[in-house]
Amino acid sequence: MAMAAVSSYEELRQKKLEENKRKIEELKLSHISASLRKAVATPKRSSAKLGKRKAPEPPVTARRSARVASLPERPKYQDAGFDIIPRLRRGSSKRKGLDERVYATYEEREYAMEKAAELEESLGSDFPIFLKSMLQSHVTGGFWLGLPVGFCRTHLPKKDSDTYLLDEDGVKSKTLYLASKRGLSGGWRGFAIKHELVDGDAVVFQLIAPTTFKVYIVRASGYHDK
């Protein structure tokens, strides 16, 4: 009787083990099947799309006329894009009519700079030279003219000094060059007003002596006369 009970227990335990083993196998198969379904459902990224990238656009260069473009390059002194205008002293007067400023159009400014570039090339390379497009801050209000940093470091005095501007008629005007601020201050206002400089005009500065510039002016208004 005892032996029959033991035999029955062993059969039951063996049956239970086989049932558990079967369930484990079913779980493994179910997991593998789910993984396969997920792999099939996920779209593969095309290798052609992965390798295809948009080509970088070529850099934009300033437009030059065919004649100027054919000439050899010389060092170019670029502005930083803005001038640092010294703060006016309290109580100092400003030029009247600032609310009636007239701004040059893009076409007028571009025309003046293109003509100035042609003039620059025609002057040769015997003397250092740079171009300056006039802004409102140069010809009204504070009358501050910042100069290209690279030009100042290479060619101008390391300390404040009187600097002269010689116009196309041979008339010389005295200005003050501020070395720490790299620009023209005292005297520039009188030169700008006397020569009726306005926003958009282009000015060619040719350093013919350590502290003397020969100055050529190209009018933005010439755009309408071309």
Backbone as JSON, one array per atom type, in Angstrom:
{
  "sequence": "MAMAAVSSYEELRQKKLEENKRKIEELKLSHISASLRKAVATPKRSSAKLGKRKAPEPPVTARRSARVASLPERPKYQDAGFDIIPRLRRGSSKRKGLDERVYATYEEREYAMEKAAELEESLGSDFPIFLKSMLQSHVTGGFWLGLPVGFCRTHLPKKDSDTYLLDEDGVKSKTLYLASKRGLSGGWRGFAIKHELVDGDAVVFQLIAPTTFKVYIVRASGYHDK",
  "N": [[0.84, -1.21, 0.0], [1.9, 1.21, 0.82], [3.93, 1.38, -1.05], [2.52, 1.73, -3.42], [1.47, 4.26, -3.0], [3.77, 5.81, -3.03], [4.66, 5.38, -5.64], [2.56, 6.54, -7.05], [2.86, 9.2, -6.29], [5.37, 9.81, -7.41], [4.8, 9.56, -10.13], [2.99, 11.66, -10.4], [4.62, 13.84, -9.75], [6.51, 13.69, -11.83], [4.89, 14.13, -14.0], [4.15, 16.74, -13.5], [6.58, 18.06, -13.72], [7.14, 17.68, -16.47], [5.04, 19.1, -17.56], [5.63, 21.69, -16.71], [8.05, 22.05, -18.07], [7.15, 22.0, -20.69], [5.64, 24.36, -20.75], [7.62, 26.25, -20.36], [9.07, 25.97, -22.75], [7.13, 26.81, -24.55], [6.91, 29.49, -23.82], [9.44, 30.45, -24.55], [9.38, 30.08, -27.32], [7.27, 31.79, -27.9], [8.41, 34.27, -27.21], [10.52, 34.44, -29.07], [9.07, 34.47, -31.43], [7.68, 36.9, -31.15], [9.79, 38.7, -31.24], [10.66, 38.3, -33.86], [8.43, 39.22, -35.29], [8.47, 41.92, -34.6], [10.87, 42.73, -35.73], [10.33, 42.42, -38.43], [8.28, 44.25, -38.77], [9.52, 46.73, -38.35], [10.68, 49.27, -40.4], [13.5, 49.27, -42.55], [16.19, 51.54, -42.78], [17.16, 53.1, -45.71], [20.3, 52.47, -47.16], [21.2, 54.09, -49.13], [19.88, 56.48, -48.61], [21.01, 57.14, -46.17], [23.62, 57.65, -46.85], [23.43, 59.8, -48.51], [23.93, 63.13, -48.55], [23.27, 66.62, -48.26], [25.0, 68.73, -50.38], [27.45, 71.15, -49.38], [26.79, 74.65, -49.69], [28.42, 76.9, -51.95], [30.73, 79.47, -50.81], [29.69, 82.9, -50.49], [30.86, 85.51, -52.41], [32.09, 88.86, -52.73], [30.79, 90.79, -55.4], [32.59, 91.53, -58.32], [33.7, 93.63, -60.97], [34.41, 92.53, -64.37], [36.86, 93.52, -65.28], [38.19, 94.33, -62.96], [38.27, 91.91, -61.59], [40.15, 90.52, -63.03], [42.57, 91.53, -62.31], [45.57, 91.35, -60.23], [45.39, 90.16, -56.82], [45.35, 92.18, -53.83], [46.28, 92.96, -50.42], [43.36, 92.94, -48.38], [41.53, 95.06, -46.33], [39.19, 94.6, -44.03], [36.2, 95.86, -42.56], [34.85, 95.39, -39.24], [32.16, 95.36, -39.34], [30.68, 97.12, -37.87], [30.89, 100.27, -36.18], [32.49, 101.38, -33.24], [31.18, 103.79, -31.36], [32.34, 106.54, -29.65], [31.14, 107.68, -26.5], [29.2, 110.61, -26.35], [30.02, 113.69, -24.76], [28.25, 115.0, -21.95], [25.89, 117.46, -22.65], [27.0, 118.18, -25.07], [26.53, 119.34, -28.39], [24.41, 118.17, -31.06], [24.19, 117.57, -34.6], [21.68, 119.3, -36.34], [18.5, 118.13, -37.57], [18.53, 115.33, -37.49], [16.39, 113.63, -37.48], [15.58, 113.68, -40.04], [17.12, 112.11, -41.62], [18.44, 110.6, -44.55], [18.52, 107.48, -45.97], [20.71, 105.38, -47.79], [19.89, 103.21, -50.53], [20.17, 99.62, -50.95], [21.11, 99.06, -53.53], [22.25, 101.51, -54.3], [24.34, 101.79, -52.44], [25.84, 99.5, -53.03], [26.57, 100.01, -55.67], [28.25, 102.28, -55.35], [30.35, 101.15, -53.84], [31.34, 99.23, -55.62], [32.33, 100.83, -57.69], [34.25, 102.19, -56.22], [35.96, 100.1, -55.63], [36.97, 99.53, -58.16], [38.33, 101.91, -58.62], [40.2, 101.73, -56.58], [41.82, 99.58, -57.46], [42.86, 100.72, -59.77], [44.59, 102.59, -58.76], [46.89, 101.32, -58.11], [49.49, 99.54, -56.24], [51.36, 100.84, -54.7], [50.98, 102.25, -52.35], [49.49, 101.68, -49.11], [46.01, 100.9, -48.83], [42.47, 101.35, -48.3], [38.88, 100.76, -48.34], [35.85, 102.49, -47.53], [32.52, 102.35, -46.67], [30.12, 104.79, -46.27], [28.24, 105.33, -43.32], [25.34, 106.35, -41.37], [26.3, 107.06, -38.85], [28.82, 107.93, -39.44], [28.55, 110.3, -40.83], [26.67, 111.93, -39.68], [25.36, 113.19, -36.56], [27.3, 111.75, -34.18], [29.63, 111.7, -35.72], [31.8, 109.82, -36.03], [34.49, 107.98, -37.25], [35.34, 104.82, -37.64], [38.2, 102.84, -38.33], [39.54, 100.13, -40.38], [40.64, 97.41, -38.41], [42.88, 95.73, -38.93], [44.33, 97.27, -40.78], [44.99, 99.51, -39.25], [46.64, 98.36, -37.25], [48.79, 97.54, -38.8], [49.73, 99.76, -40.29], [49.34, 102.32, -39.12], [50.1, 104.87, -36.56], [51.03, 103.94, -33.17], [50.11, 105.44, -31.14], [47.97, 108.24, -30.18], [47.55, 110.66, -32.73], [47.96, 113.52, -34.91], [46.33, 113.45, -37.98], [46.19, 113.7, -41.49], [43.95, 114.56, -44.13], [43.87, 114.51, -47.53], [42.19, 115.89, -50.11], [40.74, 115.35, -53.44], [41.18, 117.72, -54.74], [43.47, 118.64, -53.72], [43.33, 119.88, -51.28], [44.06, 120.06, -47.87], [43.02, 118.57, -44.83], [42.9, 118.61, -41.29], [42.79, 116.01, -38.91], [42.11, 114.01, -35.94], [43.65, 111.1, -35.02], [42.69, 108.4, -33.09], [44.42, 106.13, -31.44], [43.86, 104.04, -29.6], [41.17, 103.55, -30.01], [41.09, 103.21, -32.67], [40.3, 104.99, -34.86], [39.02, 107.98, -36.56], [38.54, 111.12, -35.12], [38.31, 114.17, -33.89], [38.07, 116.75, -36.25], [37.28, 115.14, -38.36], [34.53, 115.5, -38.58], [34.28, 118.12, -39.66], [35.46, 117.67, -42.17], [33.7, 115.8, -43.3], [31.3, 117.26, -43.46], [32.06, 119.45, -45.06], [32.67, 118.18, -47.47], [30.26, 117.15, -48.08], [29.41, 114.5, -47.46], [27.35, 111.62, -47.5], [25.07, 109.06, -46.33], [25.87, 105.92, -47.68], [27.71, 106.78, -49.58], [30.94, 105.98, -50.93], [34.25, 105.84, -49.75], [37.62, 106.12, -50.6], [40.61, 105.48, -49.04], [43.9, 106.3, -49.2], [47.03, 105.71, -48.02], [49.47, 107.89, -48.18], [51.56, 108.93, -46.82], [53.1, 108.57, -43.54], [51.16, 109.69, -41.77], [49.21, 110.73, -43.42], [46.46, 110.74, -45.56], [45.41, 110.24, -48.88], [42.37, 111.07, -50.25], [39.57, 109.75, -51.88], [36.36, 110.17, -53.23], [33.4, 108.44, -53.88], [30.25, 108.87, -55.11], [27.12, 107.77, -53.91], [24.83, 108.56, -55.15], [25.44, 108.5, -57.79], [24.52, 106.17, -58.83], [22.04, 106.59, -59.99], [22.66, 108.0, -62.21], [23.98, 106.43, -63.94]],
  "CA": [[0.0, 0.0, 0.0], [2.84, 2.35, 0.89], [4.66, 1.45, -2.32], [1.6, 2.29, -4.41], [1.36, 5.71, -2.75], [5.02, 6.44, -3.49], [4.65, 5.33, -7.09], [1.59, 7.55, -7.52], [3.46, 10.53, -6.05], [6.43, 10.0, -8.4], [4.16, 9.8, -11.42], [2.41, 13.01, -10.38], [5.73, 14.82, -9.8], [7.09, 13.64, -13.17], [3.93, 14.78, -14.89], [4.21, 18.18, -13.24], [7.84, 18.55, -14.31], [7.0, 17.71, -17.92], [4.12, 20.19, -17.89], [6.39, 22.95, -16.54], [9.02, 22.13, -19.17], [6.41, 22.35, -21.9], [5.26, 25.77, -20.66], [8.84, 27.04, -20.58], [9.36, 25.92, -24.17], [6.14, 27.65, -25.22], [7.28, 30.88, -23.55], [10.62, 30.78, -25.38], [8.93, 30.21, -28.7], [6.46, 33.0, -28.0], [9.32, 35.43, -27.18], [11.22, 34.49, -30.34], [8.09, 34.87, -32.44], [7.41, 38.34, -30.99], [10.98, 39.42, -31.72], [10.66, 38.25, -35.32], [7.38, 40.11, -35.78], [8.92, 43.3, -34.41], [11.93, 43.0, -36.71], [9.7, 42.54, -39.75], [7.44, 45.46, -38.79], [10.36, 47.95, -38.33], [11.26, 49.51, -41.74], [14.94, 49.51, -42.59], [16.59, 52.81, -43.42], [17.92, 52.83, -46.92], [21.71, 52.88, -47.1], [21.39, 55.2, -50.07], [19.45, 57.71, -47.94], [21.97, 57.47, -45.12], [24.87, 58.16, -47.43], [23.17, 61.0, -49.33], [23.87, 64.37, -47.78], [23.22, 67.83, -49.07], [26.32, 69.32, -50.59], [27.53, 72.52, -48.85], [26.71, 75.71, -50.68], [29.68, 77.63, -52.09], [30.72, 80.76, -50.11], [29.31, 84.07, -51.28], [31.94, 86.48, -52.51], [31.67, 90.17, -53.22], [30.8, 90.87, -56.85], [33.59, 92.44, -58.87], [33.6, 93.74, -62.41], [35.32, 91.63, -65.08], [38.19, 94.12, -65.36], [38.8, 94.29, -61.62], [38.52, 90.52, -61.23], [41.32, 90.01, -63.75], [43.78, 92.12, -61.75], [46.1, 90.59, -59.08], [44.84, 90.5, -55.51], [46.18, 92.87, -52.87], [45.69, 92.78, -49.08], [42.08, 93.6, -48.17], [41.3, 95.4, -44.93], [37.75, 94.58, -43.86], [35.63, 96.38, -41.31], [34.19, 94.37, -38.41], [30.73, 95.4, -39.6], [30.09, 98.23, -37.13], [31.86, 101.15, -35.55], [32.28, 101.71, -31.83], [31.06, 105.25, -31.31], [32.6, 107.05, -28.3], [30.01, 108.38, -25.89], [29.3, 112.06, -26.39], [30.0, 114.34, -23.45], [26.97, 115.6, -21.59], [25.76, 118.86, -23.04], [27.54, 118.45, -26.39], [25.46, 119.53, -29.36], [24.34, 117.3, -32.22], [23.78, 118.23, -35.82], [20.23, 119.38, -36.46], [17.9, 117.39, -38.66], [18.81, 113.9, -37.45], [15.16, 112.91, -37.77], [15.33, 113.76, -41.47], [18.17, 111.38, -42.3], [18.1, 109.85, -45.76], [19.35, 106.28, -46.02], [20.97, 104.86, -49.13], [19.36, 101.89, -50.82], [21.21, 98.6, -51.14], [21.68, 99.23, -54.87], [23.11, 102.7, -54.32], [25.55, 101.5, -51.67], [26.62, 98.5, -53.78], [27.14, 100.7, -56.83], [29.37, 103.12, -54.91], [31.47, 100.3, -53.43], [31.92, 98.61, -56.82], [33.13, 101.86, -58.36], [35.4, 102.45, -55.36], [36.88, 98.97, -55.8], [37.64, 99.73, -59.45], [39.27, 103.0, -58.41], [41.28, 101.2, -55.74], [42.72, 98.8, -58.29], [43.54, 101.59, -60.73], [45.6, 103.39, -58.06], [48.11, 100.54, -57.94], [49.78, 98.99, -54.91], [52.52, 101.51, -54.11], [50.62, 102.74, -51.02], [48.39, 100.95, -48.47], [44.72, 101.5, -49.2], [41.25, 100.65, -47.89], [37.62, 101.39, -48.72], [34.91, 102.67, -46.42], [31.16, 102.74, -47.05], [29.65, 105.72, -45.26], [27.02, 105.07, -42.58], [24.83, 107.56, -40.73], [27.16, 107.43, -37.71], [30.04, 108.57, -39.96], [28.31, 111.58, -41.49], [25.72, 112.72, -38.89], [25.39, 112.91, -35.11], [28.6, 111.68, -33.51], [30.73, 111.87, -36.67], [32.92, 108.97, -35.66], [34.87, 107.1, -38.35], [36.21, 103.71, -37.28], [39.01, 102.34, -39.44], [39.78, 98.68, -40.29], [41.6, 97.08, -37.36], [44.12, 95.22, -39.52], [45.05, 98.38, -41.39], [45.53, 100.31, -38.15], [47.74, 97.63, -36.62], [49.92, 97.38, -39.71], [50.24, 100.96, -40.95], [49.14, 103.6, -38.43], [50.85, 105.03, -35.3], [50.55, 103.21, -31.99], [49.59, 106.42, -30.18], [47.15, 109.28, -30.78], [48.36, 111.56, -33.55], [47.29, 114.3, -35.93], [46.33, 112.76, -39.26], [45.72, 114.65, -42.5], [43.18, 114.05, -45.25], [44.12, 115.32, -48.72], [41.12, 115.54, -51.06], [41.13, 115.28, -54.85], [41.59, 119.07, -55.19], [44.73, 118.98, -53.06], [43.07, 120.6, -50.03], [44.39, 119.21, -46.74], [42.24, 118.77, -43.61], [43.53, 117.98, -40.12], [41.92, 115.22, -38.03], [42.82, 113.36, -34.84], [43.55, 109.64, -35.01], [42.73, 107.84, -31.74], [45.02, 104.8, -31.62], [43.21, 103.02, -28.76], [39.85, 103.29, -30.57], [41.31, 102.94, -34.09], [39.37, 105.77, -35.68], [39.22, 109.42, -36.68], [37.59, 111.87, -34.31], [38.37, 115.6, -34.14], [38.42, 117.16, -37.61], [36.54, 114.36, -39.34], [33.22, 116.13, -38.76], [34.41, 119.23, -40.61], [35.76, 117.12, -43.49], [32.49, 115.16, -43.82], [30.33, 118.29, -43.81], [32.6, 120.23, -46.17], [32.61, 117.4, -48.7], [28.86, 116.73, -48.23], [29.3, 113.05, -47.44], [26.05, 111.13, -47.05], [24.96, 107.61, -46.18], [25.99, 105.18, -48.93], [28.91, 107.16, -50.33], [32.12, 105.15, -50.67], [35.46, 106.65, -49.67], [38.88, 105.39, -50.75], [41.68, 106.08, -48.24], [45.22, 105.84, -49.64], [48.03, 106.25, -47.08], [50.62, 108.32, -48.98], [52.61, 109.28, -45.85], [52.75, 107.91, -42.27], [49.94, 110.22, -41.16], [48.47, 111.48, -44.44], [45.66, 109.96, -46.5], [44.79, 110.81, -50.07], [40.98, 110.62, -50.12], [38.75, 109.8, -53.09], [34.95, 109.98, -52.87], [32.48, 107.94, -54.91], [28.9, 109.21, -54.65], [26.06, 106.75, -54.08], [23.84, 109.13, -56.06], [25.84, 108.18, -59.16], [23.75, 105.01, -59.27], [20.92, 107.05, -60.81], [23.19, 108.66, -63.41], [24.71, 105.48, -64.79]],
  "C": [[0.87, 1.25, 0.0], [3.57, 2.52, -0.41], [3.79, 2.05, -3.41], [1.47, 3.8, -4.25], [2.59, 6.44, -3.27], [5.05, 6.49, -5.0], [3.72, 6.38, -7.68], [2.15, 8.96, -7.38], [4.52, 10.85, -7.1], [5.85, 10.29, -9.77], [3.6, 11.22, -11.53], [3.48, 14.08, -10.49], [6.35, 14.87, -11.2], [6.19, 14.36, -14.18], [3.98, 16.3, -14.76], [5.45, 18.8, -13.85], [7.73, 18.69, -15.82], [6.09, 18.86, -18.37], [4.82, 21.55, -17.78], [7.39, 23.15, -17.68], [8.35, 22.56, -20.46], [6.04, 23.85, -21.9], [6.47, 26.7, -20.91], [9.19, 27.1, -22.05], [8.4, 26.82, -24.95], [6.46, 29.14, -25.03], [8.46, 31.32, -24.4], [10.22, 30.99, -26.83], [8.11, 31.48, -28.91], [7.34, 34.25, -28.04], [10.05, 35.59, -28.51], [10.28, 34.96, -31.45], [7.79, 36.36, -32.38], [8.57, 39.18, -31.51], [11.02, 39.47, -33.23], [9.61, 39.17, -35.91], [7.78, 41.57, -35.69], [9.97, 43.69, -35.44], [11.34, 43.21, -38.1], [8.92, 43.85, -39.86], [8.26, 46.73, -38.85], [10.99, 48.16, -39.69], [12.74, 49.81, -41.64], [15.23, 50.82, -43.31], [17.48, 52.48, -44.6], [19.35, 53.33, -46.78], [21.99, 54.03, -48.02], [21.0, 56.51, -49.43], [20.45, 58.13, -46.88], [23.22, 58.11, -45.7], [24.69, 59.44, -48.21], [23.02, 62.22, -48.45], [23.9, 65.56, -48.72], [24.59, 68.46, -49.17], [26.34, 70.74, -50.05], [27.5, 73.55, -49.96], [28.02, 76.46, -50.75], [29.61, 78.97, -51.37], [30.38, 81.91, -51.03], [30.44, 85.08, -51.25], [31.41, 87.79, -53.08], [31.79, 90.22, -54.74], [31.81, 91.9, -57.31], [33.39, 92.5, -60.36], [34.62, 92.84, -63.07], [36.73, 92.19, -65.12], [38.91, 94.05, -64.02], [39.15, 92.87, -61.24], [39.77, 89.96, -61.89], [42.63, 90.53, -63.18], [44.26, 91.31, -60.55], [45.53, 91.08, -57.77], [45.85, 91.28, -54.66], [45.55, 92.67, -51.49], [44.41, 93.58, -48.92], [41.87, 93.83, -46.68], [39.8, 95.57, -44.73], [37.35, 95.19, -42.53], [34.99, 95.23, -40.55], [32.69, 94.37, -38.61], [30.02, 96.51, -38.84], [31.21, 99.06, -36.54], [31.5, 101.35, -34.09], [32.3, 103.22, -31.69], [31.31, 105.73, -29.88], [31.39, 107.82, -27.78], [30.23, 109.88, -25.91], [29.26, 112.63, -24.97], [28.64, 114.99, -23.21], [26.96, 117.08, -21.97], [26.31, 119.15, -24.42], [26.39, 118.51, -27.4], [25.55, 118.53, -30.49], [23.88, 118.1, -33.42], [22.26, 118.2, -35.94], [19.74, 118.53, -37.62], [18.17, 115.91, -38.65], [17.57, 113.08, -37.76], [14.85, 112.9, -39.26], [16.45, 113.06, -42.26], [17.63, 110.65, -43.52], [19.06, 108.69, -45.87], [19.49, 105.8, -47.46], [20.31, 103.5, -49.3], [20.51, 100.91, -50.98], [21.89, 98.78, -52.49], [22.62, 100.42, -54.95], [24.43, 102.44, -53.6], [26.45, 100.52, -52.43], [27.29, 99.14, -54.99], [28.38, 101.51, -56.44], [30.58, 102.27, -54.53], [32.12, 99.61, -54.62], [32.81, 99.61, -57.55], [34.38, 102.19, -57.55], [36.44, 101.34, -55.49], [37.64, 99.08, -57.11], [38.69, 100.84, -59.34], [40.47, 102.54, -57.6], [42.29, 100.43, -56.58], [43.5, 99.68, -59.26], [44.65, 102.42, -60.08], [46.91, 102.62, -57.85], [48.34, 100.14, -56.49], [50.99, 99.65, -54.24], [52.25, 101.96, -52.67], [49.49, 101.88, -50.44], [47.07, 101.67, -48.7], [43.58, 100.68, -48.61], [40.03, 101.46, -48.3], [36.71, 101.51, -47.5], [33.56, 103.12, -46.98], [30.58, 103.59, -45.93], [28.3, 105.29, -44.66], [26.55, 106.38, -41.94], [25.74, 108.02, -39.58], [28.44, 108.11, -38.16], [29.78, 110.01, -40.39], [27.24, 112.42, -40.79], [25.94, 112.41, -37.42], [26.78, 112.94, -34.53], [29.79, 111.92, -34.41], [31.97, 111.1, -36.23], [33.22, 108.03, -36.81], [35.85, 106.04, -37.87], [36.95, 103.19, -38.5], [39.25, 100.83, -39.28], [40.9, 98.36, -39.3], [42.93, 96.62, -37.94], [44.97, 96.31, -40.13], [45.73, 99.22, -40.31], [46.75, 99.64, -37.52], [48.99, 97.62, -37.48], [50.55, 98.71, -40.12], [50.16, 102.26, -40.14], [49.88, 103.65, -37.09], [50.2, 104.29, -34.14], [50.01, 104.16, -30.91], [48.78, 107.47, -30.92], [48.03, 110.25, -31.56], [47.49, 112.33, -34.52], [47.44, 113.57, -37.27], [45.65, 113.67, -40.28], [45.02, 113.93, -43.64], [43.35, 115.01, -46.42], [43.08, 114.94, -49.77], [41.62, 115.61, -52.5], [41.52, 116.63, -55.43], [42.89, 119.51, -54.54], [44.57, 119.76, -51.78], [43.26, 119.64, -48.85], [43.55, 119.58, -45.51], [42.89, 117.99, -42.47], [42.48, 117.24, -39.3], [42.77, 114.63, -36.91], [42.57, 111.86, -34.92], [43.71, 109.15, -33.58], [43.19, 106.38, -31.85], [44.28, 103.72, -30.83], [41.84, 102.63, -29.31], [39.91, 103.01, -32.07], [40.29, 103.66, -34.98], [39.73, 107.24, -35.69], [38.13, 110.14, -35.91], [37.64, 113.35, -34.69], [38.84, 115.92, -35.55], [37.67, 116.38, -38.67], [35.17, 114.97, -39.61], [33.28, 117.24, -39.8], [34.65, 118.73, -42.03], [34.49, 116.55, -44.11], [31.46, 116.2, -44.25], [30.8, 119.08, -45.02], [32.46, 119.5, -47.49], [31.24, 116.75, -48.91], [28.72, 115.22, -48.34], [27.94, 112.64, -46.9], [26.09, 109.61, -46.96], [25.02, 106.94, -47.55], [27.17, 105.58, -49.78], [30.05, 106.22, -49.98], [33.36, 106.04, -50.72], [36.68, 105.74, -49.74], [39.96, 106.15, -49.99], [43.01, 105.47, -48.67], [46.29, 106.51, -48.77], [49.31, 106.6, -47.84], [51.79, 108.78, -48.11], [52.19, 108.68, -44.51], [51.47, 108.41, -41.62], [49.14, 111.07, -42.15], [47.77, 110.52, -45.4], [45.28, 110.81, -47.7], [43.39, 110.21, -50.11], [40.23, 110.83, -51.44], [37.32, 109.44, -52.7], [34.16, 109.51, -54.08], [31.06, 108.12, -54.39], [27.9, 108.09, -54.93], [25.0, 107.25, -55.07], [24.18, 108.87, -57.52], [25.11, 106.98, -59.72], [22.63, 105.42, -60.22], [21.38, 107.74, -62.1], [23.84, 107.69, -64.37], [23.92, 105.13, -66.04]]
}
